JSON list of C-alpha atoms in Angstrom, two decimals:
[
{"chain": "B", "resi": 1, "resn": "MET", "atom": "CA", "xyz": [171.24, 12.51, 72.57]},
{"chain": "B", "resi": 2, "resn": "ARG", "atom": "CA", "xyz": [167.82, 11.59, 71.17]},
{"chain": "B", "resi": 3, "resn": "HIS", "atom": "CA", "xyz": [167.61, 8.41, 73.18]},
{"chain": "B", "resi": 4, "resn": "ARG", "atom": "CA", "xyz": [168.59, 10.38, 76.28]},
{"chain": "B", "resi": 5, "resn": "GLN", "atom": "CA", "xyz": [165.72, 12.81, 75.72]},
{"chain": "B", "resi": 6, "resn": "ILE", "atom": "CA", "xyz": [163.21, 9.98, 75.36]},
{"chain": "B", "resi": 7, "resn": "ALA", "atom": "CA", "xyz": [164.58, 8.29, 78.48]},
{"chain": "B", "resi": 8, "resn": "THR", "atom": "CA", "xyz": [164.40, 11.57, 80.43]},
{"chain": "B", "resi": 9, "resn": "ILE", "atom": "CA", "xyz": [160.73, 12.07, 79.56]},
{"chain": "B", "resi": 10, "resn": "ALA", "atom": "CA", "xyz": [159.99, 8.46, 80.50]},
{"chain": "B", "resi": 11, "resn": "ARG", "atom": "CA", "xyz": [161.81, 8.96, 83.81]},
{"chain": "B", "resi": 12, "resn": "PHE", "atom": "CA", "xyz": [159.83, 12.08, 84.68]},
{"chain": "B", "resi": 13, "resn": "THR", "atom": "CA", "xyz": [156.64, 10.20, 83.77]},
{"chain": "B", "resi": 14, "resn": "LEU", "atom": "CA", "xyz": [157.54, 7.54, 86.32]},
{"chain": "B", "resi": 15, "resn": "LEU", "atom": "CA", "xyz": [158.43, 10.19, 88.93]},
{"chain": "B", "resi": 16, "resn": "GLU", "atom": "CA", "xyz": [155.07, 11.86, 88.38]},
{"chain": "B", "resi": 17, "resn": "ALA", "atom": "CA", "xyz": [153.28, 8.56, 89.09]},
{"chain": "B", "resi": 18, "resn": "LEU", "atom": "CA", "xyz": [155.32, 8.06, 92.28]},
{"chain": "B", "resi": 19, "resn": "ARG", "atom": "CA", "xyz": [154.70, 11.58, 93.55]},
{"chain": "B", "resi": 20, "resn": "THR", "atom": "CA", "xyz": [150.95, 11.27, 93.03]},
{"chain": "B", "resi": 21, "resn": "ARG", "atom": "CA", "xyz": [151.00, 8.01, 95.06]},
{"chain": "B", "resi": 22, "resn": "LEU", "atom": "CA", "xyz": [149.52, 6.07, 92.18]},
{"chain": "B", "resi": 23, "resn": "ALA", "atom": "CA", "xyz": [151.19, 2.83, 93.26]},
{"chain": "B", "resi": 24, "resn": "TRP", "atom": "CA", "xyz": [149.73, 3.01, 96.77]},
{"chain": "B", "resi": 25, "resn": "LEU", "atom": "CA", "xyz": [146.27, 3.68, 95.37]},
{"chain": "B", "resi": 26, "resn": "TYR", "atom": "CA", "xyz": [146.55, 0.68, 93.10]},
{"chain": "B", "resi": 27, "resn": "VAL", "atom": "CA", "xyz": [147.78, -1.57, 95.91]},
{"chain": "B", "resi": 28, "resn": "ILE", "atom": "CA", "xyz": [144.80, -0.56, 98.04]},
{"chain": "B", "resi": 29, "resn": "VAL", "atom": "CA", "xyz": [142.45, -1.38, 95.15]},
{"chain": "B", "resi": 30, "resn": "LEU", "atom": "CA", "xyz": [144.03, -4.81, 94.70]},
{"chain": "B", "resi": 31, "resn": "ALA", "atom": "CA", "xyz": [143.81, -5.47, 98.45]},
{"chain": "B", "resi": 32, "resn": "LEU", "atom": "CA", "xyz": [140.10, -4.63, 98.46]},
{"chain": "B", "resi": 33, "resn": "ILE", "atom": "CA", "xyz": [139.53, -6.94, 95.47]},
{"chain": "B", "resi": 34, "resn": "LEU", "atom": "CA", "xyz": [141.38, -9.78, 97.22]},
{"chain": "B", "resi": 35, "resn": "LEU", "atom": "CA", "xyz": [139.39, -9.32, 100.43]},
{"chain": "B", "resi": 36, "resn": "THR", "atom": "CA", "xyz": [136.15, -9.23, 98.47]},
{"chain": "B", "resi": 37, "resn": "SER", "atom": "CA", "xyz": [137.09, -12.45, 96.68]},
{"chain": "B", "resi": 38, "resn": "TYR", "atom": "CA", "xyz": [137.56, -14.20, 100.04]},
{"chain": "B", "resi": 39, "resn": "PHE", "atom": "CA", "xyz": [134.16, -12.89, 101.13]},
{"chain": "B", "resi": 40, "resn": "ILE", "atom": "CA", "xyz": [132.58, -14.25, 97.95]},
{"chain": "B", "resi": 41, "resn": "GLN", "atom": "CA", "xyz": [134.25, -17.60, 98.55]},
{"chain": "B", "resi": 42, "resn": "GLN", "atom": "CA", "xyz": [132.59, -17.84, 101.96]},
{"chain": "B", "resi": 43, "resn": "LEU", "atom": "CA", "xyz": [129.18, -17.07, 100.46]},
{"chain": "B", "resi": 44, "resn": "ALA", "atom": "CA", "xyz": [129.45, -19.58, 97.61]},
{"chain": "B", "resi": 45, "resn": "ILE", "atom": "CA", "xyz": [127.73, -22.92, 98.08]},
{"chain": "B", "resi": 46, "resn": "THR", "atom": "CA", "xyz": [129.55, -24.85, 95.35]},
{"chain": "B", "resi": 47, "resn": "GLU", "atom": "CA", "xyz": [132.78, -24.26, 93.40]},
{"chain": "B", "resi": 48, "resn": "SER", "atom": "CA", "xyz": [133.83, -21.60, 95.88]},
{"chain": "B", "resi": 49, "resn": "ALA", "atom": "CA", "xyz": [137.50, -21.67, 94.84]},
{"chain": "B", "resi": 50, "resn": "ARG", "atom": "CA", "xyz": [136.64, -21.33, 91.15]},
{"chain": "B", "resi": 51, "resn": "LEU", "atom": "CA", "xyz": [134.29, -18.43, 91.86]},
{"chain": "B", "resi": 52, "resn": "GLN", "atom": "CA", "xyz": [136.92, -16.71, 93.98]},
{"chain": "B", "resi": 53, "resn": "VAL", "atom": "CA", "xyz": [139.61, -16.99, 91.32]},
{"chain": "B", "resi": 54, "resn": "GLY", "atom": "CA", "xyz": [137.28, -15.85, 88.55]},
{"chain": "B", "resi": 55, "resn": "PHE", "atom": "CA", "xyz": [136.10, -12.80, 90.47]},
{"chain": "B", "resi": 56, "resn": "ALA", "atom": "CA", "xyz": [139.60, -11.79, 91.59]},
{"chain": "B", "resi": 57, "resn": "ALA", "atom": "CA", "xyz": [141.02, -12.05, 88.06]},
{"chain": "B", "resi": 58, "resn": "ALA", "atom": "CA", "xyz": [138.18, -10.22, 86.32]},
{"chain": "B", "resi": 59, "resn": "ALA", "atom": "CA", "xyz": [137.95, -7.46, 88.93]},
{"chain": "B", "resi": 60, "resn": "ALA", "atom": "CA", "xyz": [141.72, -6.96, 88.98]},
{"chain": "B", "resi": 61, "resn": "ARG", "atom": "CA", "xyz": [141.84, -6.69, 85.19]},
{"chain": "B", "resi": 62, "resn": "LEU", "atom": "CA", "xyz": [139.03, -4.13, 85.01]},
{"chain": "B", "resi": 63, "resn": "ALA", "atom": "CA", "xyz": [140.41, -2.11, 87.93]},
{"chain": "B", "resi": 64, "resn": "THR", "atom": "CA", "xyz": [143.88, -2.07, 86.39]},
{"chain": "B", "resi": 65, "resn": "VAL", "atom": "CA", "xyz": [142.61, -0.83, 83.04]},
{"chain": "B", "resi": 66, "resn": "PHE", "atom": "CA", "xyz": [140.49, 1.85, 84.74]},
{"chain": "B", "resi": 67, "resn": "VAL", "atom": "CA", "xyz": [143.22, 3.18, 87.05]},
{"chain": "B", "resi": 68, "resn": "LEU", "atom": "CA", "xyz": [145.92, 3.12, 84.37]},
{"chain": "B", "resi": 69, "resn": "SER", "atom": "CA", "xyz": [143.89, 4.82, 81.64]},
{"chain": "B", "resi": 70, "resn": "LEU", "atom": "CA", "xyz": [142.52, 7.45, 84.03]},
{"chain": "B", "resi": 71, "resn": "HIS", "atom": "CA", "xyz": [146.03, 8.26, 85.25]},
{"chain": "B", "resi": 72, "resn": "ILE", "atom": "CA", "xyz": [147.35, 8.64, 81.69]},
{"chain": "B", "resi": 73, "resn": "LEU", "atom": "CA", "xyz": [144.47, 10.84, 80.59]},
{"chain": "B", "resi": 74, "resn": "SER", "atom": "CA", "xyz": [144.48, 13.08, 83.67]},
{"chain": "B", "resi": 75, "resn": "SER", "atom": "CA", "xyz": [148.28, 13.40, 83.65]},
{"chain": "B", "resi": 76, "resn": "MET", "atom": "CA", "xyz": [148.47, 14.60, 80.06]},
{"chain": "B", "resi": 77, "resn": "VAL", "atom": "CA", "xyz": [145.41, 16.84, 80.41]},
{"chain": "B", "resi": 78, "resn": "ARG", "atom": "CA", "xyz": [147.03, 18.49, 83.41]},
{"chain": "B", "resi": 79, "resn": "GLU", "atom": "CA", "xyz": [150.18, 19.08, 81.40]},
{"chain": "B", "resi": 80, "resn": "PHE", "atom": "CA", "xyz": [148.16, 20.59, 78.53]},
{"chain": "B", "resi": 81, "resn": "ASN", "atom": "CA", "xyz": [146.26, 22.92, 80.87]},
{"chain": "B", "resi": 82, "resn": "ASP", "atom": "CA", "xyz": [149.34, 24.00, 82.85]},
{"chain": "B", "resi": 83, "resn": "LYS", "atom": "CA", "xyz": [151.22, 24.88, 79.65]},
{"chain": "B", "resi": 84, "resn": "GLY", "atom": "CA", "xyz": [153.92, 22.39, 80.60]},
{"chain": "B", "resi": 85, "resn": "LEU", "atom": "CA", "xyz": [153.80, 20.90, 77.14]},
{"chain": "B", "resi": 86, "resn": "GLU", "atom": "CA", "xyz": [154.70, 24.21, 75.49]},
{"chain": "B", "resi": 87, "resn": "LEU", "atom": "CA", "xyz": [157.60, 24.64, 77.91]},
{"chain": "B", "resi": 88, "resn": "THR", "atom": "CA", "xyz": [158.87, 21.13, 77.21]},
{"chain": "B", "resi": 89, "resn": "LEU", "atom": "CA", "xyz": [158.69, 21.53, 73.44]},
{"chain": "B", "resi": 90, "resn": "SER", "atom": "CA", "xyz": [160.43, 24.93, 73.61]},
{"chain": "B", "resi": 91, "resn": "PHE", "atom": "CA", "xyz": [163.66, 23.02, 74.16]},
{"chain": "B", "resi": 92, "resn": "ASP", "atom": "CA", "xyz": [165.46, 21.13, 71.41]},
{"chain": "B", "resi": 93, "resn": "LEU", "atom": "CA", "xyz": [162.96, 18.27, 71.49]},
{"chain": "B", "resi": 94, "resn": "ARG", "atom": "CA", "xyz": [161.04, 16.65, 68.66]},
{"chain": "B", "resi": 95, "resn": "ARG", "atom": "CA", "xyz": [157.38, 15.95, 69.10]},
{"chain": "B", "resi": 96, "resn": "SER", "atom": "CA", "xyz": [157.91, 12.30, 68.21]},
{"chain": "B", "resi": 97, "resn": "HIS", "atom": "CA", "xyz": [160.46, 12.01, 71.03]},
{"chain": "B", "resi": 98, "resn": "TYR", "atom": "CA", "xyz": [157.94, 13.48, 73.46]},
{"chain": "B", "resi": 99, "resn": "ILE", "atom": "CA", "xyz": [155.30, 10.92, 72.45]},
{"chain": "B", "resi": 100, "resn": "LEU", "atom": "CA", "xyz": [157.81, 8.06, 72.62]},
{"chain": "B", "resi": 101, "resn": "GLY", "atom": "CA", "xyz": [159.02, 9.18, 76.03]},
{"chain": "B", "resi": 102, "resn": "ARG", "atom": "CA", "xyz": [155.51, 9.49, 77.39]},
{"chain": "B", "resi": 103, "resn": "LEU", "atom": "CA", "xyz": [154.49, 6.17, 75.85]},
{"chain": "B", "resi": 104, "resn": "GLY", "atom": "CA", "xyz": [157.60, 4.48, 77.24]},
{"chain": "B", "resi": 105, "resn": "GLY", "atom": "CA", "xyz": [157.04, 5.82, 80.74]},
{"chain": "B", "resi": 106, "resn": "TYR", "atom": "CA", "xyz": [153.38, 4.86, 80.80]},
{"chain": "B", "resi": 107, "resn": "THR", "atom": "CA", "xyz": [154.23, 1.40, 79.45]},
{"chain": "B", "resi": 108, "resn": "LEU", "atom": "CA", "xyz": [156.65, 0.88, 82.33]},
{"chain": "B", "resi": 109, "resn": "ILE", "atom": "CA", "xyz": [153.86, 1.83, 84.73]},
{"chain": "B", "resi": 110, "resn": "ALA", "atom": "CA", "xyz": [151.59, -0.66, 82.95]},
{"chain": "B", "resi": 111, "resn": "LEU", "atom": "CA", "xyz": [154.20, -3.42, 83.40]},
{"chain": "B", "resi": 112, "resn": "LEU", "atom": "CA", "xyz": [154.46, -2.57, 87.10]},
{"chain": "B", "resi": 113, "resn": "PHE", "atom": "CA", "xyz": [150.67, -2.74, 87.40]},
{"chain": "B", "resi": 114, "resn": "ALA", "atom": "CA", "xyz": [150.64, -6.13, 85.67]},
{"chain": "B", "resi": 115, "resn": "LEU", "atom": "CA", "xyz": [153.26, -7.41, 88.10]},
{"chain": "B", "resi": 116, "resn": "LEU", "atom": "CA", "xyz": [151.31, -6.19, 91.12]},
{"chain": "B", "resi": 117, "resn": "ALA", "atom": "CA", "xyz": [148.08, -7.67, 89.76]},
{"chain": "B", "resi": 118, "resn": "THR", "atom": "CA", "xyz": [149.77, -11.05, 89.26]},
{"chain": "B", "resi": 119, "resn": "LEU", "atom": "CA", "xyz": [150.97, -11.37, 92.85]},
{"chain": "B", "resi": 120, "resn": "PRO", "atom": "CA", "xyz": [147.49, -12.00, 94.35]},
{"chain": "B", "resi": 121, "resn": "GLN", "atom": "CA", "xyz": [146.77, -14.55, 91.62]},
{"chain": "B", "resi": 122, "resn": "LEU", "atom": "CA", "xyz": [149.78, -16.57, 92.78]},
{"chain": "B", "resi": 123, "resn": "LEU", "atom": "CA", "xyz": [147.91, -17.13, 96.05]},
{"chain": "B", "resi": 124, "resn": "LEU", "atom": "CA", "xyz": [144.79, -18.40, 94.27]},
{"chain": "B", "resi": 125, "resn": "ALA", "atom": "CA", "xyz": [146.00, -20.25, 91.16]},
{"chain": "B", "resi": 126, "resn": "PRO", "atom": "CA", "xyz": [148.91, -22.41, 89.97]},
{"chain": "B", "resi": 127, "resn": "PRO", "atom": "CA", "xyz": [152.14, -20.42, 89.38]},
{"chain": "B", "resi": 128, "resn": "GLN", "atom": "CA", "xyz": [152.33, -21.16, 85.63]},
{"chain": "B", "resi": 129, "resn": "ALA", "atom": "CA", "xyz": [148.74, -20.10, 85.03]},
{"chain": "B", "resi": 130, "resn": "ALA", "atom": "CA", "xyz": [149.23, -16.93, 87.07]},
{"chain": "B", "resi": 131, "resn": "LEU", "atom": "CA", "xyz": [152.44, -16.12, 85.16]},
{"chain": "B", "resi": 132, "resn": "GLN", "atom": "CA", "xyz": [150.77, -16.54, 81.78]},
{"chain": "B", "resi": 133, "resn": "TRP", "atom": "CA", "xyz": [147.80, -14.49, 82.95]},
{"chain": "B", "resi": 134, "resn": "GLY", "atom": "CA", "xyz": [150.13, -11.72, 84.11]},
{"chain": "B", "resi": 135, "resn": "LEU", "atom": "CA", "xyz": [152.09, -11.66, 80.86]},
{"chain": "B", "resi": 136, "resn": "SER", "atom": "CA", "xyz": [148.87, -11.48, 78.84]},
{"chain": "B", "resi": 137, "resn": "LEU", "atom": "CA", "xyz": [147.60, -8.69, 81.11]},
{"chain": "B", "resi": 138, "resn": "ALA", "atom": "CA", "xyz": [150.81, -6.75, 80.49]},
{"chain": "B", "resi": 139, "resn": "LEU", "atom": "CA", "xyz": [150.23, -6.99, 76.73]},
{"chain": "B", "resi": 140, "resn": "GLU", "atom": "CA", "xyz": [146.62, -5.86, 77.15]},
{"chain": "B", "resi": 141, "resn": "LEU", "atom": "CA", "xyz": [147.72, -2.90, 79.29]},
{"chain": "B", "resi": 142, "resn": "ALA", "atom": "CA", "xyz": [150.29, -1.91, 76.66]},
{"chain": "B", "resi": 143, "resn": "ILE", "atom": "CA", "xyz": [147.46, -1.62, 74.12]},
{"chain": "B", "resi": 144, "resn": "VAL", "atom": "CA", "xyz": [145.36, 0.39, 76.59]},
{"chain": "B", "resi": 145, "resn": "THR", "atom": "CA", "xyz": [148.35, 2.67, 77.24]},
{"chain": "B", "resi": 146, "resn": "ALA", "atom": "CA", "xyz": [148.88, 3.42, 73.57]},
{"chain": "B", "resi": 147, "resn": "LEU", "atom": "CA", "xyz": [145.13, 3.91, 73.11]},
{"chain": "B", "resi": 148, "resn": "SER", "atom": "CA", "xyz": [144.95, 6.37, 76.01]},
{"chain": "B", "resi": 149, "resn": "VAL", "atom": "CA", "xyz": [147.88, 8.41, 74.70]},
{"chain": "B", "resi": 150, "resn": "PHE", "atom": "CA", "xyz": [146.32, 8.53, 71.23]},
{"chain": "B", "resi": 151, "resn": "CYS", "atom": "CA", "xyz": [142.91, 9.58, 72.58]},
{"chain": "B", "resi": 152, "resn": "ILE", "atom": "CA", "xyz": [144.19, 12.38, 74.80]},
{"chain": "B", "resi": 153, "resn": "VAL", "atom": "CA", "xyz": [146.43, 13.74, 72.04]},
{"chain": "B", "resi": 154, "resn": "THR", "atom": "CA", "xyz": [143.50, 13.67, 69.62]},
{"chain": "B", "resi": 155, "resn": "PHE", "atom": "CA", "xyz": [140.69, 14.97, 71.84]},
{"chain": "B", "resi": 156, "resn": "THR", "atom": "CA", "xyz": [142.82, 17.00, 74.36]},
{"chain": "B", "resi": 157, "resn": "GLN", "atom": "CA", "xyz": [139.93, 16.86, 76.87]},
{"chain": "B", "resi": 158, "resn": "LEU", "atom": "CA", "xyz": [139.32, 14.32, 79.59]},
{"chain": "B", "resi": 159, "resn": "MET", "atom": "CA", "xyz": [135.68, 13.36, 79.07]},
{"chain": "B", "resi": 160, "resn": "PRO", "atom": "CA", "xyz": [135.76, 12.69, 75.29]},
{"chain": "B", "resi": 161, "resn": "ALA", "atom": "CA", "xyz": [139.04, 10.79, 75.61]},
{"chain": "B", "resi": 162, "resn": "ALA", "atom": "CA", "xyz": [137.85, 8.72, 78.59]},
{"chain": "B", "resi": 163, "resn": "SER", "atom": "CA", "xyz": [134.55, 7.93, 76.84]},
{"chain": "B", "resi": 164, "resn": "PHE", "atom": "CA", "xyz": [136.38, 6.75, 73.70]},
{"chain": "B", "resi": 165, "resn": "VAL", "atom": "CA", "xyz": [138.80, 4.58, 75.70]},
{"chain": "B", "resi": 166, "resn": "CYS", "atom": "CA", "xyz": [135.94, 3.03, 77.67]},
{"chain": "B", "resi": 167, "resn": "GLY", "atom": "CA", "xyz": [133.86, 2.36, 74.55]},
{"chain": "B", "resi": 168, "resn": "PHE", "atom": "CA", "xyz": [136.83, 0.97, 72.62]},
{"chain": "B", "resi": 169, "resn": "TYR", "atom": "CA", "xyz": [137.81, -1.38, 75.44]},
{"chain": "B", "resi": 170, "resn": "LEU", "atom": "CA", "xyz": [134.32, -2.67, 76.16]},
{"chain": "B", "resi": 171, "resn": "LEU", "atom": "CA", "xyz": [133.58, -3.22, 72.47]},
{"chain": "B", "resi": 172, "resn": "ALA", "atom": "CA", "xyz": [136.88, -5.03, 71.90]},
{"chain": "B", "resi": 173, "resn": "ARG", "atom": "CA", "xyz": [136.17, -7.23, 74.91]},
{"chain": "B", "resi": 174, "resn": "ALA", "atom": "CA", "xyz": [132.58, -8.04, 73.94]},
{"chain": "B", "resi": 175, "resn": "LEU", "atom": "CA", "xyz": [132.95, -8.26, 70.15]},
{"chain": "B", "resi": 176, "resn": "ALA", "atom": "CA", "xyz": [133.49, -12.03, 70.10]},
{"chain": "B", "resi": 177, "resn": "ALA", "atom": "CA", "xyz": [130.28, -12.58, 72.05]},
{"chain": "B", "resi": 178, "resn": "ILE", "atom": "CA", "xyz": [128.43, -10.16, 69.76]},
{"chain": "B", "resi": 179, "resn": "ARG", "atom": "CA", "xyz": [129.59, -12.14, 66.72]},
{"chain": "B", "resi": 180, "resn": "LEU", "atom": "CA", "xyz": [128.36, -15.41, 68.24]},
{"chain": "B", "resi": 181, "resn": "ILE", "atom": "CA", "xyz": [124.95, -13.92, 68.99]},
{"chain": "B", "resi": 182, "resn": "ASN", "atom": "CA", "xyz": [124.72, -12.45, 65.49]},
{"chain": "B", "resi": 183, "resn": "GLU", "atom": "CA", "xyz": [125.52, -15.80, 63.83]},
{"chain": "B", "resi": 184, "resn": "SER", "atom": "CA", "xyz": [122.39, -17.45, 65.27]},
{"chain": "B", "resi": 185, "resn": "PRO", "atom": "CA", "xyz": [119.50, -14.98, 65.02]},
{"chain": "B", "resi": 186, "resn": "LEU", "atom": "CA", "xyz": [116.07, -16.13, 66.10]},
{"chain": "B", "resi": 187, "resn": "VAL", "atom": "CA", "xyz": [114.27, -14.37, 63.24]},
{"chain": "B", "resi": 188, "resn": "GLY", "atom": "CA", "xyz": [115.23, -12.34, 60.19]},
{"chain": "B", "resi": 189, "resn": "GLY", "atom": "CA", "xyz": [118.44, -14.17, 59.41]},
{"chain": "B", "resi": 190, "resn": "ASP", "atom": "CA", "xyz": [118.06, -13.53, 55.66]},
{"chain": "B", "resi": 191, "resn": "ALA", "atom": "CA", "xyz": [117.01, -9.90, 55.97]},
{"chain": "B", "resi": 192, "resn": "LEU", "atom": "CA", "xyz": [119.08, -7.13, 54.42]},
{"chain": "B", "resi": 193, "resn": "SER", "atom": "CA", "xyz": [119.47, -5.40, 57.76]},
{"chain": "B", "resi": 194, "resn": "HIS", "atom": "CA", "xyz": [120.99, -8.53, 59.29]},
{"chain": "B", "resi": 195, "resn": "ARG", "atom": "CA", "xyz": [123.49, -8.86, 56.44]},
{"chain": "B", "resi": 196, "resn": "VAL", "atom": "CA", "xyz": [124.49, -5.21, 56.86]},
{"chain": "B", "resi": 197, "resn": "ILE", "atom": "CA", "xyz": [124.94, -5.66, 60.60]},
{"chain": "B", "resi": 198, "resn": "THR", "atom": "CA", "xyz": [126.99, -8.81, 59.97]},
{"chain": "B", "resi": 199, "resn": "LEU", "atom": "CA", "xyz": [129.30, -6.92, 57.61]},
{"chain": "B", "resi": 200, "resn": "LEU", "atom": "CA", "xyz": [129.67, -4.12, 60.15]},
{"chain": "B", "resi": 201, "resn": "ILE", "atom": "CA", "xyz": [130.52, -6.53, 62.96]},
{"chain": "B", "resi": 202, "resn": "ASP", "atom": "CA", "xyz": [133.04, -8.36, 60.77]},
{"chain": "B", "resi": 203, "resn": "ALA", "atom": "CA", "xyz": [134.66, -5.05, 59.83]},
{"chain": "B", "resi": 204, "resn": "LEU", "atom": "CA", "xyz": [134.94, -4.10, 63.50]},
{"chain": "B", "resi": 205, "resn": "ALA", "atom": "CA", "xyz": [136.47, -7.50, 64.25]},
{"chain": "B", "resi": 206, "resn": "LEU", "atom": "CA", "xyz": [139.18, -6.79, 61.69]},
{"chain": "B", "resi": 207, "resn": "LEU", "atom": "CA", "xyz": [139.89, -3.31, 63.07]},
{"chain": "B", "resi": 208, "resn": "LEU", "atom": "CA", "xyz": [139.73, -3.91, 66.83]},
{"chain": "B", "resi": 209, "resn": "PRO", "atom": "CA", "xyz": [142.11, -6.09, 68.86]},
{"chain": "B", "resi": 210, "resn": "ALA", "atom": "CA", "xyz": [140.66, -9.32, 70.22]},
{"chain": "B", "resi": 211, "resn": "LEU", "atom": "CA", "xyz": [140.96, -8.31, 73.86]},
{"chain": "B", "resi": 212, "resn": "ASP", "atom": "CA", "xyz": [138.73, -11.20, 74.92]},
{"chain": "B", "resi": 213, "resn": "ARG", "atom": "CA", "xyz": [141.73, -13.48, 74.26]},
{"chain": "B", "resi": 214, "resn": "TYR", "atom": "CA", "xyz": [143.90, -11.61, 76.76]},
{"chain": "B", "resi": 215, "resn": "ALA", "atom": "CA", "xyz": [144.16, -12.43, 80.50]},
{"chain": "B", "resi": 216, "resn": "GLN", "atom": "CA", "xyz": [141.21, -14.78, 80.58]},
{"chain": "B", "resi": 217, "resn": "SER", "atom": "CA", "xyz": [139.93, -15.77, 84.01]},
{"chain": "B", "resi": 218, "resn": "THR", "atom": "CA", "xyz": [139.46, -19.36, 82.82]},
{"chain": "B", "resi": 219, "resn": "TRP", "atom": "CA", "xyz": [143.24, -19.70, 82.58]},
{"chain": "B", "resi": 220, "resn": "LEU", "atom": "CA", "xyz": [143.42, -19.42, 86.35]},
{"chain": "B", "resi": 221, "resn": "ALA", "atom": "CA", "xyz": [140.27, -21.38, 87.17]},
{"chain": "B", "resi": 222, "resn": "ASP", "atom": "CA", "xyz": [140.63, -24.27, 84.70]},
{"chain": "B", "resi": 223, "resn": "SER", "atom": "CA", "xyz": [143.97, -24.70, 82.94]},
{"chain": "B", "resi": 224, "resn": "ALA", "atom": "CA", "xyz": [146.77, -22.56, 81.58]},
{"chain": "B", "resi": 225, "resn": "PRO", "atom": "CA", "xyz": [146.82, -22.00, 77.80]},
{"chain": "B", "resi": 226, "resn": "ALA", "atom": "CA", "xyz": [149.57, -23.01, 75.43]},
{"chain": "B", "resi": 227, "resn": "TRP", "atom": "CA", "xyz": [152.47, -20.61, 75.14]},
{"chain": "B", "resi": 228, "resn": "ALA", "atom": "CA", "xyz": [151.61, -20.20, 71.45]},
{"chain": "B", "resi": 229, "resn": "ALA", "atom": "CA", "xyz": [148.49, -18.31, 72.50]},
{"chain": "B", "resi": 230, "resn": "LEU", "atom": "CA", "xyz": [150.64, -15.80, 74.34]},
{"chain": "B", "resi": 231, "resn": "GLY", "atom": "CA", "xyz": [152.84, -15.50, 71.26]},
{"chain": "B", "resi": 232, "resn": "ALA", "atom": "CA", "xyz": [149.82, -14.58, 69.15]},
{"chain": "B", "resi": 233, "resn": "ASN", "atom": "CA", "xyz": [148.77, -12.02, 71.77]},
{"chain": "B", "resi": 234, "resn": "ALA", "atom": "CA", "xyz": [152.27, -10.54, 71.76]},
{"chain": "B", "resi": 235, "resn": "VAL", "atom": "CA", "xyz": [152.29, -10.12, 67.98]},
{"chain": "B", "resi": 236, "resn": "GLN", "atom": "CA", "xyz": [148.86, -8.53, 67.97]},
{"chain": "B", "resi": 237, "resn": "GLY", "atom": "CA", "xyz": [149.74, -6.30, 70.93]},
{"chain": "B", "resi": 238, "resn": "ALA", "atom": "CA", "xyz": [152.95, -5.05, 69.30]},
{"chain": "B", "resi": 239, "resn": "LEU", "atom": "CA", "xyz": [151.06, -4.30, 66.08]},
{"chain": "B", "resi": 240, "resn": "TYR", "atom": "CA", "xyz": [148.34, -2.25, 67.80]},
{"chain": "B", "resi": 241, "resn": "VAL", "atom": "CA", "xyz": [150.82, -0.39, 70.01]},
{"chain": "B", "resi": 242, "resn": "ALA", "atom": "CA", "xyz": [152.80, 0.58, 66.92]},
{"chain": "B", "resi": 243, "resn": "LEU", "atom": "CA", "xyz": [149.70, 1.68, 65.02]},
{"chain": "B", "resi": 244, "resn": "LEU", "atom": "CA", "xyz": [148.25, 3.68, 67.90]},
{"chain": "B", "resi": 245, "resn": "GLY", "atom": "CA", "xyz": [151.63, 5.26, 68.65]},
{"chain": "B", "resi": 246, "resn": "ALA", "atom": "CA", "xyz": [152.04, 6.29, 65.02]},
{"chain": "B", "resi": 247, "resn": "ALA", "atom": "CA", "xyz": [148.50, 7.72, 64.97]},
{"chain": "B", "resi": 248, "resn": "ALA", "atom": "CA", "xyz": [149.23, 9.71, 68.16]},
{"chain": "B", "resi": 249, "resn": "MET", "atom": "CA", "xyz": [152.39, 11.14, 66.56]},
{"chain": "B", "resi": 250, "resn": "PHE", "atom": "CA", "xyz": [150.50, 12.09, 63.40]},
{"chain": "B", "resi": 251, "resn": "ASP", "atom": "CA", "xyz": [147.81, 13.95, 65.35]},
{"chain": "B", "resi": 252, "resn": "PHE", "atom": "CA", "xyz": [150.41, 15.58, 67.59]},
{"chain": "B", "resi": 253, "resn": "TYR", "atom": "CA", "xyz": [152.41, 16.90, 64.63]},
{"chain": "B", "resi": 254, "resn": "ARG", "atom": "CA", "xyz": [149.36, 18.46, 62.98]},
{"chain": "B", "resi": 255, "resn": "ARG", "atom": "CA", "xyz": [148.40, 20.40, 66.12]},
{"chain": "B", "resi": 256, "resn": "ASN", "atom": "CA", "xyz": [149.23, 24.10, 66.37]},
{"chain": "B", "resi": 257, "resn": "LEU", "atom": "CA", "xyz": [150.97, 24.80, 69.66]}
]
């Protein structure tokens, strides 16, 4: 019975995405990115194929994260504002089952997005590299899905939740580069302020997922990574999805509805 309730919520989450024509919107976005990559290839003087693959992969990843997170946030905000959440919870349904159902449905949408994003890469890169890139993108989108659900349950408003998701994602993506820059300062390497900043950056590196290791464009342009790298991404992705899902449940249970 409990599993049926979770599956029902996940099913209605998928139906909502289909009725809002989310898939068609995403396909149009991917088509525009692919056409733009061919245009960039014609403009490039050297390494045109490498530039095309790098642009297509990076743009597809960013567009996928943006469309997916915005859909999750707007969908749940609409349900909060329309009082659909109160109606759903008025039945014999636990709050944890509601979060699991929503998270499961959105994760399935994320997997579909990852599949659609991988198809254009098969035209531009070797099949094995495109497959590994797509699997890593699916893991990254699973983390973004859990993060979006947690943020909208916590903030309950679109702008604060979207701002937190955007900041979290950009910081997790750029944190490795920030650490490299911080390790080689031009001046003031022994200053107290630099040591404090170093400790802060190291603490953030322990808390945030290393999203710069997911779906790297160099996998498609240069060479595919070892499968062990995908295994490490899978372990880290499962850990963060579990933590963010548990945090979303905790915040959801303490809310007064």
